[in-house]
Short mmCIF file of C-alpha atoms in Angstrom, two decimals:
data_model
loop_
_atom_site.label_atom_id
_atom_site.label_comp_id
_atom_site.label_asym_id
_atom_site.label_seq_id
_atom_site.Cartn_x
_atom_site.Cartn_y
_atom_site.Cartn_z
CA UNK Y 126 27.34 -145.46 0.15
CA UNK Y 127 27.30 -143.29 3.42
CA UNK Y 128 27.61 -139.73 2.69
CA UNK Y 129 27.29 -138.74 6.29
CA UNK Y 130 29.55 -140.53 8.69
CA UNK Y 131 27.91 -139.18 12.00
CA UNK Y 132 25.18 -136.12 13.95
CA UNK Y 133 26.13 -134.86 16.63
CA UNK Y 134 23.44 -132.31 18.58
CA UNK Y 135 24.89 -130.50 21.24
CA UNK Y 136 23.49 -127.73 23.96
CA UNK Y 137 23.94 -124.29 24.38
CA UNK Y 138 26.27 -125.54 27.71
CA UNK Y 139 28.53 -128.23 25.32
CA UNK Y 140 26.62 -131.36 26.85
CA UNK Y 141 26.20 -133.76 24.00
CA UNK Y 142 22.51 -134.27 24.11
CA UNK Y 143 22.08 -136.31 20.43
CA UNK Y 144 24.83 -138.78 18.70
CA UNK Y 145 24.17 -140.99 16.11
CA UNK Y 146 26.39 -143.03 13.36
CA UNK Y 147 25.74 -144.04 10.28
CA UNK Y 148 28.17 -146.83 9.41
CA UNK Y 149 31.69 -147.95 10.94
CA UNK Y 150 33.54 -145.01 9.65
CA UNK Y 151 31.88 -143.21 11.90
CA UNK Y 152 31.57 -144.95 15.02
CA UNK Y 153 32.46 -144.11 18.65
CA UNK Y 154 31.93 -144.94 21.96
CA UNK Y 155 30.29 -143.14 24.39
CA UNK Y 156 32.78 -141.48 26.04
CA UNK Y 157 34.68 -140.20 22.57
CA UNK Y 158 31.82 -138.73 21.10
CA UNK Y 159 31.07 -136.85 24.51
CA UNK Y 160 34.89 -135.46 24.16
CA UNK Y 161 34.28 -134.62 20.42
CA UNK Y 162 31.08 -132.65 21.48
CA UNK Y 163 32.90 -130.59 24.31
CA UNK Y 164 35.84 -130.02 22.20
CA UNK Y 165 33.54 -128.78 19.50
CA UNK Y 166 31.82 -126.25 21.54
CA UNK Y 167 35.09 -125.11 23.16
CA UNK Y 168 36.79 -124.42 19.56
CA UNK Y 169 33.55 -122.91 18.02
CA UNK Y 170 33.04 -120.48 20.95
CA UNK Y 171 37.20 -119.64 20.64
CA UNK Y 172 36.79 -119.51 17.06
CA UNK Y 173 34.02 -117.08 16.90
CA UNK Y 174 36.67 -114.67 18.93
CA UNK Y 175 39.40 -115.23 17.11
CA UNK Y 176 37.83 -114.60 13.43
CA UNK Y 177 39.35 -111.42 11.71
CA UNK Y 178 35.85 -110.71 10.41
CA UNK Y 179 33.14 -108.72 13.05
CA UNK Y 180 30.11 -110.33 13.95
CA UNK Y 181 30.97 -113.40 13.16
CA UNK Y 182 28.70 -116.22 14.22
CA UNK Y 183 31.01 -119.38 14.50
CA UNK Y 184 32.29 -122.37 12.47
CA UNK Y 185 30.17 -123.12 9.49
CA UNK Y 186 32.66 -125.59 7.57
CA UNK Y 187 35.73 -127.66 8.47
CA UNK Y 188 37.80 -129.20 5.94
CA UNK Y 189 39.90 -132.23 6.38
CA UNK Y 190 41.82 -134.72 4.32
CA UNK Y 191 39.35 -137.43 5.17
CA UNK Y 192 36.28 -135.49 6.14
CA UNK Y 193 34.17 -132.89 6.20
CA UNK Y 194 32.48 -131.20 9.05
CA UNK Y 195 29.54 -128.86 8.72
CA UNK Y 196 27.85 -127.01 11.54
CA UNK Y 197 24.37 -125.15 12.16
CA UNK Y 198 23.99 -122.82 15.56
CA UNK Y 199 20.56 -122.26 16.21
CA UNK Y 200 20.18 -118.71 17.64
CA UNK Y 201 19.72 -120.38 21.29
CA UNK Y 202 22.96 -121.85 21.16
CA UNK Y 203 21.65 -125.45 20.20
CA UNK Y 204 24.92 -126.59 17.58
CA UNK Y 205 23.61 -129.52 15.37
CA UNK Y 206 26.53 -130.72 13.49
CA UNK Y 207 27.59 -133.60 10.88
CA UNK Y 208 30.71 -135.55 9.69
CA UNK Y 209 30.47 -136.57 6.25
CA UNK Y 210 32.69 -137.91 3.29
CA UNK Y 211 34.83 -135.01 1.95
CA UNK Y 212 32.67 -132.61 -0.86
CA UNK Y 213 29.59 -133.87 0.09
CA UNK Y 214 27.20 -131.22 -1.12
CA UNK Y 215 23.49 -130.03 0.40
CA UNK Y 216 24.69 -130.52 4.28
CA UNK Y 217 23.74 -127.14 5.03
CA UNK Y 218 20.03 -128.12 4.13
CA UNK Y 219 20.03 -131.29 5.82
CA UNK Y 220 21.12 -129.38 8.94
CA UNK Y 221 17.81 -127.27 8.86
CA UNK Y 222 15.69 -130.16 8.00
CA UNK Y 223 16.92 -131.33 11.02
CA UNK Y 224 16.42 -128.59 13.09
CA UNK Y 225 13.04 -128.52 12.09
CA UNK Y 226 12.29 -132.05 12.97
CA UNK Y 227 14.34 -130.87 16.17
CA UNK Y 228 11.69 -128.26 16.94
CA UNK Y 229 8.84 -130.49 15.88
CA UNK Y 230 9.35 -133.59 17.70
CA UNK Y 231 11.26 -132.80 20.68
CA UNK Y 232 10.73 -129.29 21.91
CA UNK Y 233 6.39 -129.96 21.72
CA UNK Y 234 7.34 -132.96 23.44
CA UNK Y 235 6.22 -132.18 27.56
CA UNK Y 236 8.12 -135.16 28.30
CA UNK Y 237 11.21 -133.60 27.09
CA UNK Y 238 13.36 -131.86 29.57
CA UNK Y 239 15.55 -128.84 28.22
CA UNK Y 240 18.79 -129.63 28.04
CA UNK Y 241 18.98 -133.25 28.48
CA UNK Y 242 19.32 -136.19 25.82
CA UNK Y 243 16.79 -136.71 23.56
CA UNK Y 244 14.53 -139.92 24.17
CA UNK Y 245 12.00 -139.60 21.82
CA UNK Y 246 10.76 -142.36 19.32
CA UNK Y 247 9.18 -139.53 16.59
CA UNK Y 248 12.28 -137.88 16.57
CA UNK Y 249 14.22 -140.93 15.78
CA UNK Y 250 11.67 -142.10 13.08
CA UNK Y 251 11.71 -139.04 11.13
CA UNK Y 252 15.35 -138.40 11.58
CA UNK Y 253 15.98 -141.86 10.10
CA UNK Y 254 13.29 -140.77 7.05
CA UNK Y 255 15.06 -137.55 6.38
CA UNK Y 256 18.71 -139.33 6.17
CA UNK Y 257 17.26 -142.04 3.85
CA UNK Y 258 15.33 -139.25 1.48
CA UNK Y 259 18.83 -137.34 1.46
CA UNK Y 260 20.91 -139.92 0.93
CA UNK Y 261 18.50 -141.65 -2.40
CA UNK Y 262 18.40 -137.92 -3.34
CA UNK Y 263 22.59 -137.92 -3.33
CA UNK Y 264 22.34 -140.92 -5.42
CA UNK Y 265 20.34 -139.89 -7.90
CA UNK Y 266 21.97 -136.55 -8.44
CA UNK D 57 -29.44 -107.32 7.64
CA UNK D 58 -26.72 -109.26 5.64
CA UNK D 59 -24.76 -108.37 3.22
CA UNK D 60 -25.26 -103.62 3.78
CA UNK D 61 -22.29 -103.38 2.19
CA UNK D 62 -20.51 -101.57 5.22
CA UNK D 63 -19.88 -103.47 9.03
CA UNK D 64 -22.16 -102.30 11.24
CA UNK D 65 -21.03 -101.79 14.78
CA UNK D 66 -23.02 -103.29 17.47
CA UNK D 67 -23.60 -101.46 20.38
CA UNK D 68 -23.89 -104.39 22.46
CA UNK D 69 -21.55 -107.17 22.18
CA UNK D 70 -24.53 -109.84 22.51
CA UNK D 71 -26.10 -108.30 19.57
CA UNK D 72 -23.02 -109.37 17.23
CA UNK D 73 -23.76 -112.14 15.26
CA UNK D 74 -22.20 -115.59 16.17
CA UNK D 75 -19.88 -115.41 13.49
CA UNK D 76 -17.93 -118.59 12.05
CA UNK D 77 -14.63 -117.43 13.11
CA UNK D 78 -11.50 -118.08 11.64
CA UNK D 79 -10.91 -121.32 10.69
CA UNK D 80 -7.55 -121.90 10.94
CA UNK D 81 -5.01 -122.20 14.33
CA UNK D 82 -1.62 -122.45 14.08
CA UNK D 83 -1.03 -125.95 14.86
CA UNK D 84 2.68 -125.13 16.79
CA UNK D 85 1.12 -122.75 19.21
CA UNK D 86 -1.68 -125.28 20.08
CA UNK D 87 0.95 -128.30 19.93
CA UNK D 88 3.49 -126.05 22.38
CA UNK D 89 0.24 -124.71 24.62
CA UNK D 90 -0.90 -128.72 24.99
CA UNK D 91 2.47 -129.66 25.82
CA UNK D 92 2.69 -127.04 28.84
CA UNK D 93 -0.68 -128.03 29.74
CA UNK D 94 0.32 -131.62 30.36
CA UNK D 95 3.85 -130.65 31.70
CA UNK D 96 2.01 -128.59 34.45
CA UNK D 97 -0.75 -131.26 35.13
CA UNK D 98 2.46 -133.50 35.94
CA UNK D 99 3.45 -130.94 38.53
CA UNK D 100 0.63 -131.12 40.38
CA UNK D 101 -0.14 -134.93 40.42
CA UNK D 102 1.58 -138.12 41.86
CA UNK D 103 0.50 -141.18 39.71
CA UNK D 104 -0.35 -141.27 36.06
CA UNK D 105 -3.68 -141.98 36.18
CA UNK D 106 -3.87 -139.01 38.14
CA UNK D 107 -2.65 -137.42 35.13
CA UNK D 108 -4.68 -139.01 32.40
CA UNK D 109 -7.79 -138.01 35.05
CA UNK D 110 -6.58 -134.65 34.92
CA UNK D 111 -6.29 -134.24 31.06
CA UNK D 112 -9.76 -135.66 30.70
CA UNK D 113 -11.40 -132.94 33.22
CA UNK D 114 -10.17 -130.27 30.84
CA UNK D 115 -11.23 -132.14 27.79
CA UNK D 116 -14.51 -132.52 29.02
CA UNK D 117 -14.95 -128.93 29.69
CA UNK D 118 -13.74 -128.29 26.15
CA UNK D 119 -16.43 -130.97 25.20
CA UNK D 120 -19.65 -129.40 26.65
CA UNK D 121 -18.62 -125.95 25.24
CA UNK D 122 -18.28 -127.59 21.56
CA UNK D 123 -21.67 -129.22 22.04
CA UNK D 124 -23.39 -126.10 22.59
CA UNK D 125 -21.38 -123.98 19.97
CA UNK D 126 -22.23 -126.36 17.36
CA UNK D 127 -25.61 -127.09 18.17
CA UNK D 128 -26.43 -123.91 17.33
CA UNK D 129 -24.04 -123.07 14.35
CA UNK D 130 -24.56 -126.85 12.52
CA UNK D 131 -27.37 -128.48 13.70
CA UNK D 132 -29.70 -125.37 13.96
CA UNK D 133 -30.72 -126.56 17.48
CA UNK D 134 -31.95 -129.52 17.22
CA UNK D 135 -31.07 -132.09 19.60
CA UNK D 136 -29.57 -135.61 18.92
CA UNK D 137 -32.49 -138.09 21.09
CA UNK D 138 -30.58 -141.43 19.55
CA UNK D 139 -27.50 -143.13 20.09
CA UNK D 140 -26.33 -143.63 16.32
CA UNK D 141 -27.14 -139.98 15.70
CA UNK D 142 -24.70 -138.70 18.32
CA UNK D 143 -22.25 -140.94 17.93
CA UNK D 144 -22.15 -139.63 14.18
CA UNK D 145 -22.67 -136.35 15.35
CA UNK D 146 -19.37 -136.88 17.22
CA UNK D 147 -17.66 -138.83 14.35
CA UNK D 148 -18.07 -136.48 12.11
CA UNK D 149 -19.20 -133.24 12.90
CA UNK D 150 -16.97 -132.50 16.05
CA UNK D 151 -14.33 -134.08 15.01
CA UNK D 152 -14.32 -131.89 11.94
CA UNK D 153 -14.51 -128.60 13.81
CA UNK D 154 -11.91 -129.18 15.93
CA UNK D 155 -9.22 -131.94 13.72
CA UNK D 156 -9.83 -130.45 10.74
CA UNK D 157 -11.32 -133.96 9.17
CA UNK D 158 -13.71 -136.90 10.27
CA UNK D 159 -12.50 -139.04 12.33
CA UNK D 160 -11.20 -142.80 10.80
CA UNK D 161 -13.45 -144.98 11.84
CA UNK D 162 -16.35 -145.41 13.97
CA UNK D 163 -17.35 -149.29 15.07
CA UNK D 164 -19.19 -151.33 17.32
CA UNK D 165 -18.00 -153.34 19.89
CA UNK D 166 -18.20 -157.25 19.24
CA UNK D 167 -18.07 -158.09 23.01
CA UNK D 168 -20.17 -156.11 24.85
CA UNK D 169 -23.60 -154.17 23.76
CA UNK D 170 -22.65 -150.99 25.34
CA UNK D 171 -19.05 -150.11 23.41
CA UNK D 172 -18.39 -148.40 20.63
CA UNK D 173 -14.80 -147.28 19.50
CA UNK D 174 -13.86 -144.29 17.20
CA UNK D 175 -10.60 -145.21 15.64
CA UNK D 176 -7.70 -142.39 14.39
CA UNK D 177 -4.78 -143.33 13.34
CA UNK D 178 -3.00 -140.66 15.03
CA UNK D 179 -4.64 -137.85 16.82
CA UNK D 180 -3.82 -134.71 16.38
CA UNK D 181 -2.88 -133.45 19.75
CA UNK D 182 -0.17 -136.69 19.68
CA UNK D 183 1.10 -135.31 16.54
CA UNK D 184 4.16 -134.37 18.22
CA UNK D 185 4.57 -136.48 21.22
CA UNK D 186 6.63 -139.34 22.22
CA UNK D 187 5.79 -141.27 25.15
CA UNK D 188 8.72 -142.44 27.33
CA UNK D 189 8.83 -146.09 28.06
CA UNK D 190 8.18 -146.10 31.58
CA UNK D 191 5.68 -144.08 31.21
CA UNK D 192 3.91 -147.94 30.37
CA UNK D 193 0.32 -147.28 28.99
CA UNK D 194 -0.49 -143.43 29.44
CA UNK D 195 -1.66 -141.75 26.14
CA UNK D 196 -2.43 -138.02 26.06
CA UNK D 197 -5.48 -138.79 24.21
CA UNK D 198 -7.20 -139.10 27.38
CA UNK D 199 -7.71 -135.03 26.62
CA UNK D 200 -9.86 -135.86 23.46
CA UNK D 201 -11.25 -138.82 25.09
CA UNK D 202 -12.48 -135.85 27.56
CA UNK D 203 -13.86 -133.98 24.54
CA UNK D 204 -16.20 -136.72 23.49
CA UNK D 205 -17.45 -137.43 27.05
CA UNK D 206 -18.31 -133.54 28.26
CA UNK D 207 -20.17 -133.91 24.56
CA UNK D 208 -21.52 -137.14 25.27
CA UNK D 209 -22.70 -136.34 28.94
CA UNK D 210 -24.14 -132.84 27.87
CA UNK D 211 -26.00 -134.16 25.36
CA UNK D 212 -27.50 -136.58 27.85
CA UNK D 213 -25.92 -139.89 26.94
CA UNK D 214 -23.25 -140.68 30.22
CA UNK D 215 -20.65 -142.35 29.17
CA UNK D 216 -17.42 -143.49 30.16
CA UNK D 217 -14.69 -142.63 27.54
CA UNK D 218 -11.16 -143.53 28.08
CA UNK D 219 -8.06 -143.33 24.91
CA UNK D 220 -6.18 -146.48 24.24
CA UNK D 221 -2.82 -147.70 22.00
CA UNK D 222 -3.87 -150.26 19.87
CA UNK D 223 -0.65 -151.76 17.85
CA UNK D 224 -1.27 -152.56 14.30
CA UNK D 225 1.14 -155.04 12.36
CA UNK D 226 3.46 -153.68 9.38
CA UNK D 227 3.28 -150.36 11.22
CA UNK D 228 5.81 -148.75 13.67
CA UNK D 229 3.02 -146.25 15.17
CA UNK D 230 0.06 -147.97 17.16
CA UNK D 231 -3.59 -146.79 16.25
CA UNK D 232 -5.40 -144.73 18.34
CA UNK D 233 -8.30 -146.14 19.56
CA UNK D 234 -11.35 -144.17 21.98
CA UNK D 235 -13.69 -146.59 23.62
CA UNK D 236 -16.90 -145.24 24.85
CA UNK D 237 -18.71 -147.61 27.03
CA UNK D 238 -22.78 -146.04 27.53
CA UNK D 239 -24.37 -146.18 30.87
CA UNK D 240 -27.11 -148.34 31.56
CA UNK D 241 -29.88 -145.94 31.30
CA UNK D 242 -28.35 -145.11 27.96
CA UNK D 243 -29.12 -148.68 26.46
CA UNK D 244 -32.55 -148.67 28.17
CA UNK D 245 -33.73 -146.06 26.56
CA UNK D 246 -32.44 -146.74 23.67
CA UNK D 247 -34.62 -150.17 23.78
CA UNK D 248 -37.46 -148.20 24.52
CA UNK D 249 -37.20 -146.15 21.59
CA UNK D 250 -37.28 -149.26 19.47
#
């Protein structure tokens, strides 16, 4: 069972920089996912106006009939966000974990270039580990 | 001396006793200050071996420092005249001060007389770093292989020392592997000293 349909990382400017699925439901090609990421950051920086509440720091949850969408904004602007199955609980950690790994294994990286996609193998590895260990730990819940 | 019961202040900073230290770094500030260092070494140079040449010429600076430091703090100056007893020295000793923990593995080289290879299965300036592809066979190692050569070399044993891949089956990650290959004059006195 596949809680989590698909990450998306995206840059302080919009530019996708990270996409991954996790089964057909939530599979796209290239060129969707890059819309979904620039229509994300457009709506979460509109958003962030438009909320009646002051200092508000952008979209944490959206609801839908058939999924769930949970967002983390790093305080640099970096948005890490995931689609998942509807009332899937514990996103919000996974989300950190994930920053973590984020700063970890690709900002010490020197081969890294801000900004751009992510290429790098450690990242994937223990992205992958992180995934599994949430998704046995859903199961056994 | 030790142990008044209140510091005593040194009036000359050479008087101070060569304390210990503090034993613990925080392993993100080294991990992000060894990533600039190679980022700006990649600046300045136009082939990777350039680079890996580069890394090793600060290791090795790094290497005859450590030497002298711990010859004095460990070893209570006394000087390593054989080739097992630096080697160990370096297996263990060094690689404790400055990884935390002895190295894996330190072996002999079936082909040749003069090679000897300590084994890790990841180093811990790699921790964090993902080589690109076509970046083909460089390995940031080549700062620790550095390391053991300015110890190596200072200690009066040349050597050359480079950092190599070496995959292992069943495992995604390849070990890390540095091969230190002893002059000549090494071996012959070595032979000499029965």
């Amino acid at each position: 069972m596949a809680a989590i349909y698909s990450l998306y990382i995206i840059n302080n400017s919009g530019g996708l920089i990270f996409y991954k699925d996790y089964g057909s439901k939530g599979r796209m090609d290239t060129n969707d996912s890059l819309r979904v990421a620039s229509l994300w950051h457009s709506m979460h920086a509109i958003l962030q106006q438009l909320s009646p509440i002051n200092g508000c720091s952008g979209i944490e949850l959206l609801e839908a009939d058939t999924f769930d969408l949970h967002c983390f904004q790093s305080l640099t602007g970096t948005k890490f966000f995931v689609v998942c199955e509807t009332g899937t609980q514990h996103m919000e950690a996974l989300l950190k974990v994930i920053y973590e790994l984020y700063t970890d294994y690709v900002l010490k990286n020197p081969f890294y270039e801000m900004e751009m996609p992510i290429r790098c193998e450690l990242f994937d590895i223990n992205l992958t580990q992180a995934i599994q260990k949430d998704r046995v730990a859903l199961l056994g819940r | 001396m030790i142990g008044t019961g209140k510091i005593k202040q040194y009036a000359n900073v050479l008087d101070k006793p060569l304390g210990k230290g503090k034993q613990e770094v925080s392993l993100s500030a080294f991990a992000f200050l060894f990533s600039e260092l190679v980022q700006y070494n990649q600046t300045q140079v136009d082939n990777i071996s350039e680079l890996e040449t580069r890394l090793e010429d600060a290791g090795y600076a790094v290497g005859a420092r450590v030497l002298e430091l711990l010859c004095h703090r460990d070893k209570g100056n006394r000087r390593e005249t054989r080739l097992l007893g630096i080697l160990s020295f370096v297996h263990s000793t060094v690689w404790k001060v400055l990884f935390g923990k002895v190295a894996d593995s330190l072996e002999k080289g079936t082909e040749h007389e003069d090679e000897y290879m300590i084994s890790e299965k990841e180093l811990l300036v790699n921790r964090f770093i993902s080589i690109p592809k076509d970046m083909g066979t460089f390995h940031c190692g080549a700062f620790v292989a550095g390391i053991v050569k300015g110890v190596l070399e200072n200690a009066g044993f040349p050597a050359v020392v480079t950092a190599h891949f070496v995959p292992v089956e069943g495992q995604q990650r390849p070990r890390t592997t540095i091969l230190i290959k002893f002059a000549e004059e090494v071996l012959r006195r070595e032979a000499r000293l029965g």
